[in-house]
């Protein structure tokens, strides 16, 4: 399936590295090494719960763009207020669960300030059967339905698996995509289920790739985190060239 990236970006700027570590000290060490090799740093529930959101954002902004992956899922009033708080911290991007409903996504959009709002569709750790039991349908239909609500709410983009990117870019013009569930051939799958290689995700049309463990703890035969990020950027570059971008 061939898709189309919405953004013209250098390969490294498409990499959002997930800093899934428990302490700011560890996040610092990774961000210091990776600053010149990736486009943004994603801070998620582990780090912000352990160290406190304002402190984490303040520190990580020193190293580059910050994606605040708080995955808000609540009633519109609460999501709106949380969105205002995080936008005021100066994050580049934050996210809200599309399954929290149109009103909650609209509240996030209204209060986004200068930040981008992305809607989480179906987590990439959820397989076909679990998607049916939780959402009542297969990922290919449920993700498109949730992306449609995100588009209607005015979100800048959605978070989905690389497998759904092609259909999303065909259906919703200009809606950006950020995809976790990205695994180079040399990396372990871990708990991710709906996965693709970085090259295939780009060929499918993904704008941003959210990548954690393959960069933060690469297999020893691959090398260190910088080497892992470089290999992924090379793979992205090649895929961009092969798809004529
Ligand atoms: O280590 P790995 O590459 O699997 O990390 C993926 C990151 O993307 C994690 O931080 C996870 O929280 C996040 N994520 C995800 N699936 C989604 C949304 C976010 O894996 N649908």
PDB file of C-alpha atoms and ligand atoms in Angstrom:
ATOM      1  CA  UNK A   1       0.000   0.000   0.000  1.00  0.00           C
ATOM      2  CA  UNK A   2       1.525   3.319  -1.091  1.00  0.00           C
ATOM      3  CA  UNK A   3       0.599   6.479   0.778  1.00  0.00           C
ATOM      4  CA  UNK A   4       1.656  10.073   0.771  1.00  0.00           C
ATOM      5  CA  UNK A   5       3.420  11.935   3.605  1.00  0.00           C
ATOM      6  CA  UNK A   6       1.749  15.279   4.300  1.00  0.00           C
ATOM      7  CA  UNK A   7       4.944  16.967   5.373  1.00  0.00           C
ATOM      8  CA  UNK A   8       8.240  17.603   3.646  1.00  0.00           C
ATOM      9  CA  UNK A   9      10.760  16.862   6.362  1.00  0.00           C
ATOM     10  CA  UNK A  10      14.306  15.550   6.559  1.00  0.00           C
ATOM     11  CA  UNK A  11      14.534  11.898   7.579  1.00  0.00           C
ATOM     12  CA  UNK A  12      15.823  12.550  11.091  1.00  0.00           C
ATOM     13  CA  UNK A  13      13.089  15.123  11.765  1.00  0.00           C
ATOM     14  CA  UNK A  14      10.488  12.411  11.243  1.00  0.00           C
ATOM     15  CA  UNK A  15      11.811  10.460  14.229  1.00  0.00           C
ATOM     16  CA  UNK A  16      10.116  11.103  17.566  1.00  0.00           C
ATOM     17  CA  UNK A  17      12.028   9.188  20.193  1.00  0.00           C
ATOM     18  CA  UNK A  18       9.980   7.867  23.124  1.00  0.00           C
ATOM     19  CA  UNK A  19      11.809   8.546  26.388  1.00  0.00           C
ATOM     20  CA  UNK A  20      10.110   5.771  28.353  1.00  0.00           C
ATOM     21  CA  UNK A  21      12.406   5.958  31.371  1.00  0.00           C
ATOM     22  CA  UNK A  22      11.588   6.478  35.043  1.00  0.00           C
ATOM     23  CA  UNK A  23      13.897   9.400  35.856  1.00  0.00           C
ATOM     24  CA  UNK A  24      14.800  12.782  34.429  1.00  0.00           C
ATOM     25  CA  UNK A  25      18.436  11.801  34.805  1.00  0.00           C
ATOM     26  CA  UNK A  26      18.019   8.935  32.343  1.00  0.00           C
ATOM     27  CA  UNK A  27      15.917  11.124  30.027  1.00  0.00           C
ATOM     28  CA  UNK A  28      18.682  13.748  30.095  1.00  0.00           C
ATOM     29  CA  UNK A  29      21.355  11.226  29.175  1.00  0.00           C
ATOM     30  CA  UNK A  30      19.351  10.019  26.172  1.00  0.00           C
ATOM     31  CA  UNK A  31      18.322  13.513  25.043  1.00  0.00           C
ATOM     32  CA  UNK A  32      21.898  14.800  25.289  1.00  0.00           C
ATOM     33  CA  UNK A  33      23.119  11.991  23.033  1.00  0.00           C
ATOM     34  CA  UNK A  34      20.247  12.069  20.566  1.00  0.00           C
ATOM     35  CA  UNK A  35      19.620  15.815  20.197  1.00  0.00           C
ATOM     36  CA  UNK A  36      21.180  16.061  16.729  1.00  0.00           C
ATOM     37  CA  UNK A  37      19.870  12.720  15.465  1.00  0.00           C
ATOM     38  CA  UNK A  38      16.087  12.891  15.965  1.00  0.00           C
ATOM     39  CA  UNK A  39      13.310  15.441  15.451  1.00  0.00           C
ATOM     40  CA  UNK A  40      11.538  15.398  18.825  1.00  0.00           C
ATOM     41  CA  UNK A  41      11.360  13.792  22.246  1.00  0.00           C
ATOM     42  CA  UNK A  42       8.227  12.096  23.478  1.00  0.00           C
ATOM     43  CA  UNK A  43       7.680  12.200  27.220  1.00  0.00           C
ATOM     44  CA  UNK A  44       5.061   9.778  28.418  1.00  0.00           C
ATOM     45  CA  UNK A  45       3.163   8.567  31.416  1.00  0.00           C
ATOM     46  CA  UNK A  46       6.111   6.863  33.118  1.00  0.00           C
ATOM     47  CA  UNK A  47       8.351   9.927  33.170  1.00  0.00           C
ATOM     48  CA  UNK A  48       5.707  12.577  33.818  1.00  0.00           C
ATOM     49  CA  UNK A  49       4.153  10.547  36.629  1.00  0.00           C
ATOM     50  CA  UNK A  50       7.524   9.914  38.274  1.00  0.00           C
ATOM     51  CA  UNK A  51       9.042  13.366  37.887  1.00  0.00           C
ATOM     52  CA  UNK A  52       6.164  15.813  37.380  1.00  0.00           C
ATOM     53  CA  UNK A  53       4.938  17.213  34.087  1.00  0.00           C
ATOM     54  CA  UNK A  54       6.086  20.887  34.349  1.00  0.00           C
ATOM     55  CA  UNK A  55       9.589  19.896  35.402  1.00  0.00           C
ATOM     56  CA  UNK A  56       9.916  17.232  32.698  1.00  0.00           C
ATOM     57  CA  UNK A  57       8.717  19.577  29.945  1.00  0.00           C
ATOM     58  CA  UNK A  58      10.932  22.438  31.135  1.00  0.00           C
ATOM     59  CA  UNK A  59      14.034  20.238  31.148  1.00  0.00           C
ATOM     60  CA  UNK A  60      13.356  18.385  27.892  1.00  0.00           C
ATOM     61  CA  UNK A  61      12.569  21.557  25.944  1.00  0.00           C
ATOM     62  CA  UNK A  62      16.271  22.390  26.271  1.00  0.00           C
ATOM     63  CA  UNK A  63      17.035  19.491  23.912  1.00  0.00           C
ATOM     64  CA  UNK A  64      14.373  19.948  21.238  1.00  0.00           C
ATOM     65  CA  UNK A  65      10.672  19.695  20.486  1.00  0.00           C
ATOM     66  CA  UNK A  66       8.621  17.934  23.150  1.00  0.00           C
ATOM     67  CA  UNK A  67       5.669  15.667  22.435  1.00  0.00           C
ATOM     68  CA  UNK A  68       3.677  15.407  25.693  1.00  0.00           C
ATOM     69  CA  UNK A  69       2.154  11.935  25.428  1.00  0.00           C
ATOM     70  CA  UNK A  70      -0.336  12.294  28.283  1.00  0.00           C
ATOM     71  CA  UNK A  71      -3.050  10.486  26.277  1.00  0.00           C
ATOM     72  CA  UNK A  72      -5.853  12.537  27.812  1.00  0.00           C
ATOM     73  CA  UNK A  73      -9.109  10.625  28.089  1.00  0.00           C
ATOM     74  CA  UNK A  74     -11.817  12.342  30.113  1.00  0.00           C
ATOM     75  CA  UNK A  75     -14.881  14.564  29.858  1.00  0.00           C
ATOM     76  CA  UNK A  76     -14.541  17.708  27.702  1.00  0.00           C
ATOM     77  CA  UNK A  77     -14.186  20.134  30.631  1.00  0.00           C
ATOM     78  CA  UNK A  78     -11.299  18.183  32.140  1.00  0.00           C
ATOM     79  CA  UNK A  79      -9.570  17.521  28.830  1.00  0.00           C
ATOM     80  CA  UNK A  80      -9.915  21.188  27.867  1.00  0.00           C
ATOM     81  CA  UNK A  81      -8.344  22.394  31.111  1.00  0.00           C
ATOM     82  CA  UNK A  82      -5.542  19.838  30.958  1.00  0.00           C
ATOM     83  CA  UNK A  83      -4.889  20.839  27.342  1.00  0.00           C
ATOM     84  CA  UNK A  84      -4.608  24.501  28.298  1.00  0.00           C
ATOM     85  CA  UNK A  85      -2.176  23.615  31.081  1.00  0.00           C
ATOM     86  CA  UNK A  86       0.076  21.566  28.837  1.00  0.00           C
ATOM     87  CA  UNK A  87      -0.080  24.046  25.943  1.00  0.00           C
ATOM     88  CA  UNK A  88       1.049  26.777  28.349  1.00  0.00           C
ATOM     89  CA  UNK A  89       4.120  24.691  29.147  1.00  0.00           C
ATOM     90  CA  UNK A  90       5.122  25.198  25.499  1.00  0.00           C
ATOM     91  CA  UNK A  91       4.979  21.621  24.253  1.00  0.00           C
ATOM     92  CA  UNK A  92       5.240  21.073  20.507  1.00  0.00           C
ATOM     93  CA  UNK A  93       2.550  18.385  20.515  1.00  0.00           C
ATOM     94  CA  UNK A  94       0.193  16.621  22.910  1.00  0.00           C
ATOM     95  CA  UNK A  95      -2.466  13.947  22.523  1.00  0.00           C
ATOM     96  CA  UNK A  96      -5.976  12.956  23.511  1.00  0.00           C
ATOM     97  CA  UNK A  97      -7.753   9.621  23.063  1.00  0.00           C
ATOM     98  CA  UNK A  98     -10.196   9.818  20.149  1.00  0.00           C
ATOM     99  CA  UNK A  99     -12.371   7.353  22.080  1.00  0.00           C
ATOM    100  CA  UNK A 100     -13.013  10.057  24.699  1.00  0.00           C
ATOM    101  CA  UNK A 101     -15.392  11.540  22.126  1.00  0.00           C
ATOM    102  CA  UNK A 102     -15.816  14.462  19.774  1.00  0.00           C
ATOM    103  CA  UNK A 103     -16.497  16.986  22.573  1.00  0.00           C
ATOM    104  CA  UNK A 104     -13.286  16.115  24.400  1.00  0.00           C
ATOM    105  CA  UNK A 105     -11.216  16.381  21.229  1.00  0.00           C
ATOM    106  CA  UNK A 106     -12.868  19.723  20.405  1.00  0.00           C
ATOM    107  CA  UNK A 107     -12.036  20.952  23.921  1.00  0.00           C
ATOM    108  CA  UNK A 108      -8.395  19.958  23.361  1.00  0.00           C
ATOM    109  CA  UNK A 109      -8.326  21.764  20.008  1.00  0.00           C
ATOM    110  CA  UNK A 110      -9.901  24.911  21.487  1.00  0.00           C
ATOM    111  CA  UNK A 111      -7.269  25.064  24.200  1.00  0.00           C
ATOM    112  CA  UNK A 112      -4.215  23.967  22.209  1.00  0.00           C
ATOM    113  CA  UNK A 113      -2.543  27.397  22.032  1.00  0.00           C
ATOM    114  CA  UNK A 114       0.466  26.955  19.752  1.00  0.00           C
ATOM    115  CA  UNK A 115       0.724  23.192  20.266  1.00  0.00           C
ATOM    116  CA  UNK A 116      -0.341  20.464  17.844  1.00  0.00           C
ATOM    117  CA  UNK A 117      -3.129  18.131  18.988  1.00  0.00           C
ATOM    118  CA  UNK A 118      -2.997  14.497  17.914  1.00  0.00           C
ATOM    119  CA  UNK A 119      -5.738  11.954  18.617  1.00  0.00           C
ATOM    120  CA  UNK A 120      -4.843   8.418  19.649  1.00  0.00           C
ATOM    121  CA  UNK A 121      -6.944   5.956  17.639  1.00  0.00           C
ATOM    122  CA  UNK A 122      -6.385   2.281  18.553  1.00  0.00           C
ATOM    123  CA  UNK A 123      -3.212   1.519  20.501  1.00  0.00           C
ATOM    124  CA  UNK A 124      -0.688  -0.431  18.470  1.00  0.00           C
ATOM    125  CA  UNK A 125      -0.407  -3.004  21.259  1.00  0.00           C
ATOM    126  CA  UNK A 126      -4.041  -4.030  20.617  1.00  0.00           C
ATOM    127  CA  UNK A 127      -4.420  -6.912  18.170  1.00  0.00           C
ATOM    128  CA  UNK A 128      -7.393  -7.753  15.904  1.00  0.00           C
ATOM    129  CA  UNK A 129      -9.304  -9.810  18.473  1.00  0.00           C
ATOM    130  CA  UNK A 130      -8.832  -7.331  21.302  1.00  0.00           C
ATOM    131  CA  UNK A 131      -9.879  -4.482  19.001  1.00  0.00           C
ATOM    132  CA  UNK A 132     -13.137  -6.323  18.317  1.00  0.00           C
ATOM    133  CA  UNK A 133     -13.765  -6.904  22.009  1.00  0.00           C
ATOM    134  CA  UNK A 134     -12.890  -3.332  23.094  1.00  0.00           C
ATOM    135  CA  UNK A 135     -14.072  -1.252  20.115  1.00  0.00           C
ATOM    136  CA  UNK A 136     -16.552  -3.613  18.430  1.00  0.00           C
ATOM    137  CA  UNK A 137     -14.745  -3.904  15.108  1.00  0.00           C
ATOM    138  CA  UNK A 138     -11.457  -4.575  13.338  1.00  0.00           C
ATOM    139  CA  UNK A 139      -8.654  -1.968  13.431  1.00  0.00           C
ATOM    140  CA  UNK A 140      -9.036  -1.044   9.752  1.00  0.00           C
ATOM    141  CA  UNK A 141     -12.630   0.147  10.303  1.00  0.00           C
ATOM    142  CA  UNK A 142     -12.337   1.418  13.889  1.00  0.00           C
ATOM    143  CA  UNK A 143      -9.183   3.453  13.273  1.00  0.00           C
ATOM    144  CA  UNK A 144     -10.769   5.148  10.250  1.00  0.00           C
ATOM    145  CA  UNK A 145     -13.917   5.907  12.235  1.00  0.00           C
ATOM    146  CA  UNK A 146     -11.912   7.410  15.127  1.00  0.00           C
ATOM    147  CA  UNK A 147      -9.686   9.336  12.698  1.00  0.00           C
ATOM    148  CA  UNK A 148     -12.863  10.746  11.116  1.00  0.00           C
ATOM    149  CA  UNK A 149     -13.974  12.135  14.483  1.00  0.00           C
ATOM    150  CA  UNK A 150     -10.487  13.553  15.074  1.00  0.00           C
ATOM    151  CA  UNK A 151     -10.644  15.263  11.671  1.00  0.00           C
ATOM    152  CA  UNK A 152     -14.087  16.656  12.428  1.00  0.00           C
ATOM    153  CA  UNK A 153     -12.871  17.965  15.803  1.00  0.00           C
ATOM    154  CA  UNK A 154     -10.025  19.835  14.084  1.00  0.00           C
ATOM    155  CA  UNK A 155      -7.122  17.770  15.433  1.00  0.00           C
ATOM    156  CA  UNK A 156      -3.836  18.254  13.577  1.00  0.00           C
ATOM    157  CA  UNK A 157      -3.188  14.559  13.326  1.00  0.00           C
ATOM    158  CA  UNK A 158      -3.764  11.052  14.590  1.00  0.00           C
ATOM    159  CA  UNK A 159      -1.688   8.344  16.154  1.00  0.00           C
ATOM    160  CA  UNK A 160      -2.284   5.001  14.507  1.00  0.00           C
ATOM    161  CA  UNK A 161      -0.431   1.908  13.401  1.00  0.00           C
ATOM    162  CA  UNK A 162       1.584   2.112  10.176  1.00  0.00           C
ATOM    163  CA  UNK A 163      -0.879  -0.378   8.703  1.00  0.00           C
ATOM    164  CA  UNK A 164      -3.712   2.182   8.744  1.00  0.00           C
ATOM    165  CA  UNK A 165      -1.775   5.205   7.469  1.00  0.00           C
ATOM    166  CA  UNK A 166      -2.555   4.630   3.788  1.00  0.00           C
ATOM    167  CA  UNK A 167      -6.323   4.588   4.336  1.00  0.00           C
ATOM    168  CA  UNK A 168      -6.176   7.632   6.628  1.00  0.00           C
ATOM    169  CA  UNK A 169      -4.221   9.782   4.192  1.00  0.00           C
ATOM    170  CA  UNK A 170      -6.622   8.809   1.395  1.00  0.00           C
ATOM    171  CA  UNK A 171      -9.707   9.613   3.493  1.00  0.00           C
ATOM    172  CA  UNK A 172      -8.713  12.768   5.405  1.00  0.00           C
ATOM    173  CA  UNK A 173      -6.744  15.327   3.440  1.00  0.00           C
ATOM    174  CA  UNK A 174      -4.026  17.036   5.489  1.00  0.00           C
ATOM    175  CA  UNK A 175      -4.537  14.979   8.656  1.00  0.00           C
ATOM    176  CA  UNK A 176      -1.020  14.200   9.903  1.00  0.00           C
ATOM    177  CA  UNK A 177      -0.040  10.739  11.089  1.00  0.00           C
ATOM    178  CA  UNK A 178       2.365   9.711  13.826  1.00  0.00           C
ATOM    179  CA  UNK A 179       2.961   5.996  14.047  1.00  0.00           C
ATOM    180  CA  UNK A 180       4.291   3.903  16.912  1.00  0.00           C
ATOM    181  CA  UNK A 181       4.657   0.158  16.366  1.00  0.00           C
ATOM    182  CA  UNK A 182       7.760   0.769  14.263  1.00  0.00           C
ATOM    183  CA  UNK A 183      10.381  -1.959  14.314  1.00  0.00           C
ATOM    184  CA  UNK A 184      13.525  -2.095  12.182  1.00  0.00           C
ATOM    185  CA  UNK A 185      14.364  -5.678  11.154  1.00  0.00           C
ATOM    186  CA  UNK A 186      17.234  -5.704  13.640  1.00  0.00           C
ATOM    187  CA  UNK A 187      15.054  -4.819  16.682  1.00  0.00           C
ATOM    188  CA  UNK A 188      12.881  -6.891  19.023  1.00  0.00           C
ATOM    189  CA  UNK A 189       9.098  -6.663  18.612  1.00  0.00           C
ATOM    190  CA  UNK A 190       8.437  -6.389  22.386  1.00  0.00           C
ATOM    191  CA  UNK A 191       4.719  -5.856  23.185  1.00  0.00           C
ATOM    192  CA  UNK A 192       3.860  -4.145  19.873  1.00  0.00           C
ATOM    193  CA  UNK A 193       1.450  -6.110  17.656  1.00  0.00           C
ATOM    194  CA  UNK A 194       0.519  -4.055  14.566  1.00  0.00           C
ATOM    195  CA  UNK A 195       4.050  -3.246  13.394  1.00  0.00           C
ATOM    196  CA  UNK A 196       6.028  -2.206  10.286  1.00  0.00           C
ATOM    197  CA  UNK A 197       9.649  -1.345   9.524  1.00  0.00           C
ATOM    198  CA  UNK A 198      10.578   2.368   9.379  1.00  0.00           C
ATOM    199  CA  UNK A 199      11.006   2.142   5.594  1.00  0.00           C
ATOM    200  CA  UNK A 200       7.618   0.518   5.037  1.00  0.00           C
ATOM    201  CA  UNK A 201       5.889   2.990   7.389  1.00  0.00           C
ATOM    202  CA  UNK A 202       7.299   5.888   5.354  1.00  0.00           C
ATOM    203  CA  UNK A 203       6.321   4.215   2.088  1.00  0.00           C
ATOM    204  CA  UNK A 204       2.799   3.836   3.480  1.00  0.00           C
ATOM    205  CA  UNK A 205       2.757   7.630   3.990  1.00  0.00           C
ATOM    206  CA  UNK A 206       3.503   8.154   7.712  1.00  0.00           C
ATOM    207  CA  UNK A 207       4.619  11.691   8.602  1.00  0.00           C
ATOM    208  CA  UNK A 208       6.251  10.927  11.966  1.00  0.00           C
ATOM    209  CA  UNK A 209       7.577   7.684  13.444  1.00  0.00           C
ATOM    210  CA  UNK A 210       7.363   7.270  17.220  1.00  0.00           C
ATOM    211  CA  UNK A 211      10.171   4.940  18.224  1.00  0.00           C
ATOM    212  CA  UNK A 212      11.226   3.964  21.723  1.00  0.00           C
ATOM    213  CA  UNK A 213      13.088   0.800  22.634  1.00  0.00           C
ATOM    214  CA  UNK A 214      14.816   0.182  19.274  1.00  0.00           C
ATOM    215  CA  UNK A 215      16.622   3.508  19.903  1.00  0.00           C
ATOM    216  CA  UNK A 216      16.750   3.757  23.694  1.00  0.00           C
ATOM    217  CA  UNK A 217      17.879   0.120  24.197  1.00  0.00           C
ATOM    218  CA  UNK A 218      19.066  -1.242  20.861  1.00  0.00           C
ATOM    219  CA  UNK A 219      20.448  -4.778  20.576  1.00  0.00           C
ATOM    220  CA  UNK A 220      24.178  -4.802  21.366  1.00  0.00           C
ATOM    221  CA  UNK A 221      25.084  -5.968  17.851  1.00  0.00           C
ATOM    222  CA  UNK A 222      23.431  -2.809  16.435  1.00  0.00           C
ATOM    223  CA  UNK A 223      25.498  -0.435  18.552  1.00  0.00           C
ATOM    224  CA  UNK A 224      24.484   2.475  20.763  1.00  0.00           C
ATOM    225  CA  UNK A 225      21.408   4.721  20.667  1.00  0.00           C
ATOM    226  CA  UNK A 226      23.024   7.182  18.266  1.00  0.00           C
ATOM    227  CA  UNK A 227      23.897   4.390  15.841  1.00  0.00           C
ATOM    228  CA  UNK A 228      20.345   3.034  16.067  1.00  0.00           C
ATOM    229  CA  UNK A 229      18.889   6.489  15.300  1.00  0.00           C
ATOM    230  CA  UNK A 230      21.308   6.893  12.382  1.00  0.00           C
ATOM    231  CA  UNK A 231      20.363   3.506  10.917  1.00  0.00           C
ATOM    232  CA  UNK A 232      16.678   4.374  11.172  1.00  0.00           C
ATOM    233  CA  UNK A 233      17.235   7.795   9.552  1.00  0.00           C
ATOM    234  CA  UNK A 234      19.113   6.083   6.698  1.00  0.00           C
ATOM    235  CA  UNK A 235      16.241   3.653   6.225  1.00  0.00           C
ATOM    236  CA  UNK A 236      13.745   6.555   6.187  1.00  0.00           C
ATOM    237  CA  UNK A 237      15.889   8.464   3.702  1.00  0.00           C
ATOM    238  CA  UNK A 238      16.021   5.494   1.361  1.00  0.00           C
ATOM    239  CA  UNK A 239      12.253   4.975   1.604  1.00  0.00           C
ATOM    240  CA  UNK A 240      11.615   8.675   0.879  1.00  0.00           C
ATOM    241  CA  UNK A 241      13.851   8.456  -2.181  1.00  0.00           C
ATOM    242  CA  UNK A 242      12.226   5.205  -3.361  1.00  0.00           C
ATOM    243  CA  UNK A 243       8.779   6.779  -3.086  1.00  0.00           C
ATOM    244  CA  UNK A 244       9.955   9.844  -5.009  1.00  0.00           C
ATOM    245  CA  UNK A 245       9.815  12.375  -2.156  1.00  0.00           C
TER     246      UNK A 245
HETATM  247  O1  LIG B   1       9.382   1.221  22.619  1.00  0.00           O
HETATM  248  P1  LIG B   1       8.339   1.422  21.559  1.00  0.00           P
HETATM  249  O2  LIG B   1       8.915   1.806  20.218  1.00  0.00           O
HETATM  250  O3  LIG B   1       7.366   0.276  21.477  1.00  0.00           O
HETATM  251  O4  LIG B   1       7.542   2.711  22.088  1.00  0.00           O
HETATM  252  C1  LIG B   1       6.371   3.163  21.462  1.00  0.00           C
HETATM  253  C2  LIG B   1       5.888   4.374  22.189  1.00  0.00           C
HETATM  254  O5  LIG B   1       4.712   4.831  21.546  1.00  0.00           O
HETATM  255  C3  LIG B   1       5.520   4.137  23.652  1.00  0.00           C
HETATM  256  O6  LIG B   1       5.978   5.294  24.357  1.00  0.00           O
HETATM  257  C4  LIG B   1       4.013   4.080  23.690  1.00  0.00           C
HETATM  258  O7  LIG B   1       3.495   4.663  24.860  1.00  0.00           O
HETATM  259  C5  LIG B   1       3.637   4.936  22.479  1.00  0.00           C
HETATM  260  N1  LIG B   1       2.373   4.588  21.832  1.00  0.00           N
HETATM  261  C6  LIG B   1       2.096   3.340  21.325  1.00  0.00           C
HETATM  262  N2  LIG B   1       0.894   3.084  20.707  1.00  0.00           N
HETATM  263  C7  LIG B   1       0.020   4.065  20.543  1.00  0.00           C
HETATM  264  C8  LIG B   1       0.279   5.344  21.049  1.00  0.00           C
HETATM  265  C9  LIG B   1       1.488   5.569  21.678  1.00  0.00           C
HETATM  266  O8  LIG B   1       2.929   2.457  21.421  1.00  0.00           O
HETATM  267  N3  LIG B   1      -1.092   3.855  19.869  1.00  0.00           N
END
